[in-house]
PDB file of C-alpha atoms and ligand atoms in Angstrom:
ATOM      1  CA  MET A  57     177.003 104.213  57.605  1.00  0.00           C
ATOM      2  CA  HIS A  58     180.602 105.153  56.975  1.00  0.00           C
ATOM      3  CA  GLN A  59     182.320 104.102  60.176  1.00  0.00           C
ATOM      4  CA  SER A  60     185.056 106.662  59.668  1.00  0.00           C
ATOM      5  CA  LYS A  61     182.531 109.487  59.465  1.00  0.00           C
ATOM      6  CA  ILE A  62     180.745 108.824  62.705  1.00  0.00           C
ATOM      7  CA  LEU A  63     181.748 108.308  66.280  1.00  0.00           C
ATOM      8  CA  PHE A  64     179.449 105.741  67.877  1.00  0.00           C
ATOM      9  CA  ARG A  65     179.319 104.208  71.355  1.00  0.00           C
ATOM     10  CA  GLN A  66     176.775 101.784  72.799  1.00  0.00           C
ATOM     11  CA  LEU A  67     176.546 102.116  76.586  1.00  0.00           C
ATOM     12  CA  PHE A  68     174.703  99.935  79.102  1.00  0.00           C
ATOM     13  CA  GLU A  69     172.965 100.590  82.434  1.00  0.00           C
ATOM     14  CA  LYS A  70     172.857  97.345  84.400  1.00  0.00           C
ATOM     15  CA  SER A  71     169.974  97.776  86.854  1.00  0.00           C
ATOM     16  CA  SER A  72     167.377  98.449  84.122  1.00  0.00           C
ATOM     17  CA  SER A  73     169.262  96.758  81.217  1.00  0.00           C
ATOM     18  CA  THR A  74     168.965 100.026  79.282  1.00  0.00           C
ATOM     19  CA  TYR A  75     171.132 100.978  76.331  1.00  0.00           C
ATOM     20  CA  THR A  76     172.296 104.562  75.954  1.00  0.00           C
ATOM     21  CA  TYR A  77     173.771 105.587  72.613  1.00  0.00           C
ATOM     22  CA  LEU A  78     176.305 108.274  71.845  1.00  0.00           C
ATOM     23  CA  LEU A  79     176.661 109.507  68.273  1.00  0.00           C
ATOM     24  CA  ALA A  80     178.961 112.310  67.176  1.00  0.00           C
ATOM     25  CA  ASP A  81     180.419 113.879  64.083  1.00  0.00           C
ATOM     26  CA  PRO A  82     184.204 113.506  64.494  1.00  0.00           C
ATOM     27  CA  GLU A  83     184.903 116.615  62.424  1.00  0.00           C
ATOM     28  CA  SER A  84     182.756 119.149  64.242  1.00  0.00           C
ATOM     29  CA  GLN A  85     182.849 117.165  67.531  1.00  0.00           C
ATOM     30  CA  GLU A  86     179.102 117.758  67.953  1.00  0.00           C
ATOM     31  CA  GLY A  87     177.162 114.853  69.393  1.00  0.00           C
ATOM     32  CA  ILE A  88     173.897 113.492  70.755  1.00  0.00           C
ATOM     33  CA  LEU A  89     172.895 111.017  73.454  1.00  0.00           C
ATOM     34  CA  ILE A  90     169.876 108.744  73.099  1.00  0.00           C
ATOM     35  CA  ASP A  91     168.129 107.465  76.259  1.00  0.00           C
ATOM     36  CA  PRO A  92     170.681 108.464  78.918  1.00  0.00           C
ATOM     37  CA  VAL A  93     169.981 107.103  82.419  1.00  0.00           C
ATOM     38  CA  LYS A  94     170.214 108.932  85.750  1.00  0.00           C
ATOM     39  CA  GLU A  95     172.405 106.232  87.356  1.00  0.00           C
ATOM     40  CA  THR A  96     175.095 106.545  84.683  1.00  0.00           C
ATOM     41  CA  ILE A  97     175.273 110.310  84.210  1.00  0.00           C
ATOM     42  CA  GLU A  98     178.809 110.604  85.619  1.00  0.00           C
ATOM     43  CA  ARG A  99     180.095 107.902  83.253  1.00  0.00           C
ATOM     44  CA  ASP A 100     178.435 109.622  80.295  1.00  0.00           C
ATOM     45  CA  LEU A 101     179.731 113.113  81.201  1.00  0.00           C
ATOM     46  CA  LYS A 102     183.251 111.694  81.625  1.00  0.00           C
ATOM     47  CA  LEU A 103     183.085 110.011  78.230  1.00  0.00           C
ATOM     48  CA  LEU A 104     181.897 113.214  76.542  1.00  0.00           C
ATOM     49  CA  LYS A 105     184.808 115.048  78.126  1.00  0.00           C
ATOM     50  CA  GLU A 106     187.380 112.397  77.220  1.00  0.00           C
ATOM     51  CA  LEU A 107     186.222 112.316  73.599  1.00  0.00           C
ATOM     52  CA  ASN A 108     185.931 116.112  73.511  1.00  0.00           C
ATOM     53  CA  ILE A 109     182.314 116.054  72.321  1.00  0.00           C
ATOM     54  CA  ALA A 110     180.038 119.064  72.586  1.00  0.00           C
ATOM     55  CA  LEU A 111     176.610 117.626  73.371  1.00  0.00           C
ATOM     56  CA  LYS A 112     173.963 119.247  71.195  1.00  0.00           C
ATOM     57  CA  TYR A 113     170.857 117.128  71.799  1.00  0.00           C
ATOM     58  CA  ILE A 114     169.595 114.661  74.400  1.00  0.00           C
ATOM     59  CA  LEU A 115     166.933 112.424  72.866  1.00  0.00           C
ATOM     60  CA  ASP A 116     164.547 110.102  74.663  1.00  0.00           C
ATOM     61  CA  THR A 117     162.679 107.462  72.669  1.00  0.00           C
ATOM     62  CA  HIS A 118     159.702 107.726  75.047  1.00  0.00           C
ATOM     63  CA  VAL A 119     158.561 108.478  78.585  1.00  0.00           C
ATOM     64  CA  HIS A 120     160.189 105.478  80.248  1.00  0.00           C
ATOM     65  CA  ALA A 121     158.519 103.466  83.025  1.00  0.00           C
ATOM     66  CA  ASP A 122     161.522 101.437  84.128  1.00  0.00           C
ATOM     67  CA  HIS A 123     164.266 104.034  84.626  1.00  0.00           C
ATOM     68  CA  ILE A 124     164.708 107.787  85.052  1.00  0.00           C
ATOM     69  CA  THR A 125     166.252 109.867  82.288  1.00  0.00           C
ATOM     70  CA  SER A 126     169.257 112.066  83.040  1.00  0.00           C
ATOM     71  CA  SER A 127     168.160 114.590  80.408  1.00  0.00           C
ATOM     72  CA  SER A 128     167.528 117.641  82.618  1.00  0.00           C
ATOM     73  CA  GLU A 129     170.768 117.160  84.550  1.00  0.00           C
ATOM     74  CA  LEU A 130     172.709 116.667  81.313  1.00  0.00           C
ATOM     75  CA  LYS A 131     171.115 119.819  79.926  1.00  0.00           C
ATOM     76  CA  GLU A 132     172.220 121.782  82.990  1.00  0.00           C
ATOM     77  CA  LYS A 133     175.774 120.494  82.695  1.00  0.00           C
ATOM     78  CA  THR A 134     176.248 120.690  78.919  1.00  0.00           C
ATOM     79  CA  GLY A 135     173.689 123.167  77.565  1.00  0.00           C
ATOM     80  CA  ALA A 136     172.294 120.518  75.203  1.00  0.00           C
ATOM     81  CA  GLN A 137     168.614 120.618  74.239  1.00  0.00           C
ATOM     82  CA  ILE A 138     166.108 117.957  75.308  1.00  0.00           C
ATOM     83  CA  VAL A 139     164.243 116.191  72.493  1.00  0.00           C
ATOM     84  CA  LEU A 140     161.267 113.815  72.530  1.00  0.00           C
ATOM     85  CA  GLY A 141     158.565 112.766  70.100  1.00  0.00           C
ATOM     86  CA  LYS A 142     155.690 115.185  69.594  1.00  0.00           C
ATOM     87  CA  ALA A 143     152.981 112.884  70.941  1.00  0.00           C
ATOM     88  CA  THR A 144     154.663 112.708  74.367  1.00  0.00           C
ATOM     89  CA  ASN A 145     153.686 116.363  74.981  1.00  0.00           C
ATOM     90  CA  VAL A 146     156.458 116.526  77.574  1.00  0.00           C
ATOM     91  CA  GLU A 147     156.534 120.159  78.692  1.00  0.00           C
ATOM     92  CA  CYS A 148     160.187 120.285  79.730  1.00  0.00           C
ATOM     93  CA  ALA A 149     161.366 119.249  76.238  1.00  0.00           C
ATOM     94  CA  ASP A 150     163.067 121.942  74.157  1.00  0.00           C
ATOM     95  CA  ILE A 151     162.090 120.233  70.917  1.00  0.00           C
ATOM     96  CA  LEU A 152     159.167 117.889  70.213  1.00  0.00           C
ATOM     97  CA  LEU A 153     159.829 116.146  66.903  1.00  0.00           C
ATOM     98  CA  ALA A 154     156.952 115.192  64.613  1.00  0.00           C
ATOM     99  CA  ASP A 155     157.098 112.112  62.406  1.00  0.00           C
ATOM    100  CA  GLN A 156     159.867 112.439  59.768  1.00  0.00           C
ATOM    101  CA  GLU A 157     161.294 115.631  61.295  1.00  0.00           C
ATOM    102  CA  GLU A 158     165.074 115.838  61.362  1.00  0.00           C
ATOM    103  CA  LEU A 159     167.806 117.323  63.515  1.00  0.00           C
ATOM    104  CA  LYS A 160     171.368 118.064  62.470  1.00  0.00           C
ATOM    105  CA  PHE A 161     174.516 117.685  64.552  1.00  0.00           C
ATOM    106  CA  GLY A 162     177.711 118.517  62.711  1.00  0.00           C
ATOM    107  CA  GLY A 163     177.457 116.878  59.294  1.00  0.00           C
ATOM    108  CA  LEU A 164     175.045 114.191  60.515  1.00  0.00           C
ATOM    109  CA  THR A 165     171.266 114.048  60.476  1.00  0.00           C
ATOM    110  CA  ILE A 166     168.921 112.113  62.729  1.00  0.00           C
ATOM    111  CA  LYS A 167     165.304 111.548  61.711  1.00  0.00           C
ATOM    112  CA  ALA A 168     162.338 110.933  64.021  1.00  0.00           C
ATOM    113  CA  ILE A 169     159.962 108.144  63.064  1.00  0.00           C
ATOM    114  CA  ALA A 170     156.754 108.154  65.115  1.00  0.00           C
ATOM    115  CA  THR A 171     156.250 104.538  66.231  1.00  0.00           C
ATOM    116  CA  PRO A 172     153.434 104.552  68.821  1.00  0.00           C
ATOM    117  CA  GLY A 173     152.238 101.325  70.436  1.00  0.00           C
ATOM    118  CA  HIS A 174     154.435 100.622  73.489  1.00  0.00           C
ATOM    119  CA  THR A 175     153.470 104.166  74.540  1.00  0.00           C
ATOM    120  CA  ASN A 176     151.550 106.702  72.484  1.00  0.00           C
ATOM    121  CA  GLY A 177     154.609 108.983  72.254  1.00  0.00           C
ATOM    122  CA  CYS A 178     157.209 106.379  71.219  1.00  0.00           C
ATOM    123  CA  THR A 179     159.621 107.641  68.598  1.00  0.00           C
ATOM    124  CA  SER A 180     162.363 105.714  66.810  1.00  0.00           C
ATOM    125  CA  TYR A 181     165.367 107.602  65.485  1.00  0.00           C
ATOM    126  CA  LEU A 182     167.212 106.861  62.250  1.00  0.00           C
ATOM    127  CA  CYS A 183     170.768 108.087  61.629  1.00  0.00           C
ATOM    128  CA  GLU A 184     172.136 106.876  58.299  1.00  0.00           C
ATOM    129  CA  SER A 185     171.653 103.074  58.474  1.00  0.00           C
ATOM    130  CA  TYR A 186     171.371 102.896  62.274  1.00  0.00           C
ATOM    131  CA  LEU A 187     167.891 102.634  63.767  1.00  0.00           C
ATOM    132  CA  PHE A 188     167.361 103.386  67.451  1.00  0.00           C
ATOM    133  CA  SER A 189     164.074 101.620  68.050  1.00  0.00           C
ATOM    134  CA  GLY A 190     163.500 102.315  71.763  1.00  0.00           C
ATOM    135  CA  ASP A 191     161.045  99.756  73.157  1.00  0.00           C
ATOM    136  CA  THR A 192     158.994  99.561  69.948  1.00  0.00           C
ATOM    137  CA  LEU A 193     161.098  96.876  68.284  1.00  0.00           C
ATOM    138  CA  LEU A 194     163.363  94.850  70.543  1.00  0.00           C
ATOM    139  CA  ILE A 195     165.700  92.062  69.442  1.00  0.00           C
ATOM    140  CA  ARG A 196     163.384  89.066  68.888  1.00  0.00           C
ATOM    141  CA  GLY A 197     160.685  90.916  70.837  1.00  0.00           C
ATOM    142  CA  ASN A 198     158.913  94.221  71.407  1.00  0.00           C
ATOM    143  CA  GLY A 199     157.901  96.513  74.263  1.00  0.00           C
ATOM    144  CA  ARG A 200     154.829  95.670  76.302  1.00  0.00           C
ATOM    145  CA  THR A 201     151.560  97.368  75.400  1.00  0.00           C
ATOM    146  CA  ASP A 202     149.589  97.145  78.633  1.00  0.00           C
ATOM    147  CA  PHE A 203     150.114 100.647  80.092  1.00  0.00           C
ATOM    148  CA  GLN A 204     150.870 104.289  79.112  1.00  0.00           C
ATOM    149  CA  GLU A 205     148.259 104.192  76.329  1.00  0.00           C
ATOM    150  CA  GLY A 206     149.935 101.116  74.872  1.00  0.00           C
ATOM    151  CA  SER A 207     148.152  99.283  72.074  1.00  0.00           C
ATOM    152  CA  SER A 208     149.144  96.024  70.406  1.00  0.00           C
ATOM    153  CA  GLU A 209     147.338  97.045  67.240  1.00  0.00           C
ATOM    154  CA  THR A 210     149.140 100.398  67.048  1.00  0.00           C
ATOM    155  CA  LEU A 211     152.514  98.786  67.780  1.00  0.00           C
ATOM    156  CA  PHE A 212     151.963  96.129  65.102  1.00  0.00           C
ATOM    157  CA  HIS A 213     151.225  98.804  62.493  1.00  0.00           C
ATOM    158  CA  SER A 214     154.180 100.949  63.602  1.00  0.00           C
ATOM    159  CA  VAL A 215     156.620  98.056  63.245  1.00  0.00           C
ATOM    160  CA  ARG A 216     155.236  96.614  60.041  1.00  0.00           C
ATOM    161  CA  GLU A 217     154.632  99.926  58.228  1.00  0.00           C
ATOM    162  CA  LYS A 218     157.283 102.279  59.625  1.00  0.00           C
ATOM    163  CA  LEU A 219     160.222 100.012  60.568  1.00  0.00           C
ATOM    164  CA  PHE A 220     159.952  96.854  58.463  1.00  0.00           C
ATOM    165  CA  THR A 221     159.781  99.083  55.370  1.00  0.00           C
ATOM    166  CA  LEU A 222     163.365 100.251  56.004  1.00  0.00           C
ATOM    167  CA  PRO A 223     166.143  98.419  54.117  1.00  0.00           C
ATOM    168  CA  ASP A 224     166.862  94.914  55.467  1.00  0.00           C
ATOM    169  CA  SER A 225     170.444  95.949  56.168  1.00  0.00           C
ATOM    170  CA  THR A 226     169.365  98.695  58.618  1.00  0.00           C
ATOM    171  CA  ILE A 227     170.992  97.945  61.972  1.00  0.00           C
ATOM    172  CA  VAL A 228     168.586  97.853  64.897  1.00  0.00           C
ATOM    173  CA  PHE A 229     169.777  99.207  68.240  1.00  0.00           C
ATOM    174  CA  PRO A 230     167.000  98.714  70.826  1.00  0.00           C
ATOM    175  CA  GLY A 231     166.258 100.448  74.122  1.00  0.00           C
ATOM    176  CA  HIS A 232     166.905  97.308  76.135  1.00  0.00           C
ATOM    177  CA  ASN A 233     168.117  93.778  75.963  1.00  0.00           C
ATOM    178  CA  TYR A 234     167.951  91.278  78.800  1.00  0.00           C
ATOM    179  CA  ASP A 235     169.921  88.361  77.366  1.00  0.00           C
ATOM    180  CA  GLY A 236     173.141  89.756  75.953  1.00  0.00           C
ATOM    181  CA  HIS A 237     172.231  90.828  72.431  1.00  0.00           C
ATOM    182  CA  LEU A 238     173.601  94.194  71.340  1.00  0.00           C
ATOM    183  CA  MET A 239     172.113  94.716  67.898  1.00  0.00           C
ATOM    184  CA  SER A 240     170.074  93.175  65.109  1.00  0.00           C
ATOM    185  CA  THR A 241     168.957  94.144  61.606  1.00  0.00           C
ATOM    186  CA  ILE A 242     165.574  94.812  60.064  1.00  0.00           C
ATOM    187  CA  GLY A 243     166.005  91.771  57.797  1.00  0.00           C
ATOM    188  CA  GLU A 244     166.848  89.561  60.761  1.00  0.00           C
ATOM    189  CA  GLU A 245     163.802  90.721  62.752  1.00  0.00           C
ATOM    190  CA  LYS A 246     161.475  90.291  59.760  1.00  0.00           C
ATOM    191  CA  ALA A 247     162.681  86.682  59.524  1.00  0.00           C
ATOM    192  CA  HIS A 248     163.172  85.714  63.170  1.00  0.00           C
ATOM    193  CA  ASN A 249     161.174  87.952  65.518  1.00  0.00           C
ATOM    194  CA  PRO A 250     158.836  85.401  67.151  1.00  0.00           C
ATOM    195  CA  ARG A 251     156.047  87.956  67.650  1.00  0.00           C
ATOM    196  CA  LEU A 252     156.332  90.398  64.772  1.00  0.00           C
ATOM    197  CA  GLY A 253     158.137  88.385  62.084  1.00  0.00           C
ATOM    198  CA  LEU A 254     156.471  88.373  58.685  1.00  0.00           C
ATOM    199  CA  ASN A 255     155.115  84.861  59.263  1.00  0.00           C
ATOM    200  CA  LYS A 256     152.909  86.167  62.097  1.00  0.00           C
ATOM    201  CA  SER A 257     149.444  87.636  61.600  1.00  0.00           C
ATOM    202  CA  PHE A 258     148.078  90.514  63.668  1.00  0.00           C
ATOM    203  CA  GLU A 259     145.690  88.085  65.374  1.00  0.00           C
ATOM    204  CA  GLU A 260     148.615  85.897  66.463  1.00  0.00           C
ATOM    205  CA  PHE A 261     150.528  88.946  67.708  1.00  0.00           C
ATOM    206  CA  LYS A 262     147.513  90.233  69.655  1.00  0.00           C
ATOM    207  CA  GLU A 263     147.015  86.838  71.274  1.00  0.00           C
ATOM    208  CA  ILE A 264     150.676  86.794  72.401  1.00  0.00           C
ATOM    209  CA  MET A 265     150.476  90.343  73.779  1.00  0.00           C
ATOM    210  CA  GLU A 266     147.245  89.653  75.674  1.00  0.00           C
ATOM    211  CA  ASN A 267     148.731  86.642  77.438  1.00  0.00           C
ATOM    212  CA  LEU A 268     152.090  87.961  78.649  1.00  0.00           C
ATOM    213  CA  ASN A 269     150.843  88.428  82.253  1.00  0.00           C
ATOM    214  CA  LEU A 270     153.722  90.745  83.150  1.00  0.00           C
ATOM    215  CA  ALA A 271     154.167  92.379  86.538  1.00  0.00           C
ATOM    216  CA  GLU A 272     154.251  96.182  86.621  1.00  0.00           C
ATOM    217  CA  PRO A 273     157.768  97.627  86.294  1.00  0.00           C
ATOM    218  CA  LYS A 274     159.108  98.197  89.808  1.00  0.00           C
ATOM    219  CA  LYS A 275     159.826 101.867  89.245  1.00  0.00           C
ATOM    220  CA  ILE A 276     156.727 102.847  87.231  1.00  0.00           C
ATOM    221  CA  ASP A 277     155.176 105.043  89.952  1.00  0.00           C
ATOM    222  CA  ILE A 278     158.411 106.973  90.348  1.00  0.00           C
ATOM    223  CA  ALA A 279     159.829 106.843  86.835  1.00  0.00           C
ATOM    224  CA  VAL A 280     156.864 108.059  84.770  1.00  0.00           C
ATOM    225  CA  PRO A 281     156.188 111.255  86.801  1.00  0.00           C
ATOM    226  CA  ALA A 282     159.945 111.972  86.963  1.00  0.00           C
ATOM    227  CA  ASN A 283     160.382 111.450  83.214  1.00  0.00           C
ATOM    228  CA  LEU A 284     157.452 113.753  82.465  1.00  0.00           C
ATOM    229  CA  LYS A 285     159.679 116.355  84.180  1.00  0.00           C
ATOM    230  CA  CYS A 286     162.797 115.256  82.221  1.00  0.00           C
ATOM    231  CA  GLY A 287     164.186 113.379  85.218  1.00  0.00           C
ATOM    232  CA  ARG A 288     163.647 116.000  87.907  1.00  0.00           C
ATOM    233  CA  ASN A 289     162.338 114.680  91.225  1.00  0.00           C
TER     234      ASN A 289
HETATM  235 FE1  FE2 B 386     159.715 101.639  77.857  1.00  0.00          FE
END
């Protein structure tokens, strides 16, 4: 990615350790937000105003279980359209992107890559050499597969066939990180991801995923129904 040709900001929401990403074309001043969070909507609106960005699309990587999206409120305040992956079937979305479908903002293009597994509707987004992997591929990890139609087998295939086939230099920006990492690369995850790295078989991955014994996310009963309505209560 030509740094001079794109405006990029990585933003963080502390209570759910969620990353929100802002991308914009500095010439046309059109931009998008990926995975914006309800708690940080004022910060994000202020930043858009300060940088003079006209928000065109609000993209969610999936129907989140751990935080509520600010997409409907952002739409009301900016007129931007709400975008999710086709398999989410979220009714309040303006656009449901199928695998490999693209959207344009200014001179930039973002492509949807259907990567089910953490949830059935998970979609990663690729803009030039930046991959926004949601909870499908995390840094040295991956999203859990024990609810919302999650499947370790589906996730394994999504990562190995749809993401690990991208160039090694592709920069990975995940949906969350809990220990201070901001970004990785496809090459780095192929070599060092302890669950999905190329030295692991599907059987080994499945065994790991079946023995995580994770508690339910605290907000799941509130967040999933709210996110199916684009963040409305
Ligand atoms: Fe998630």
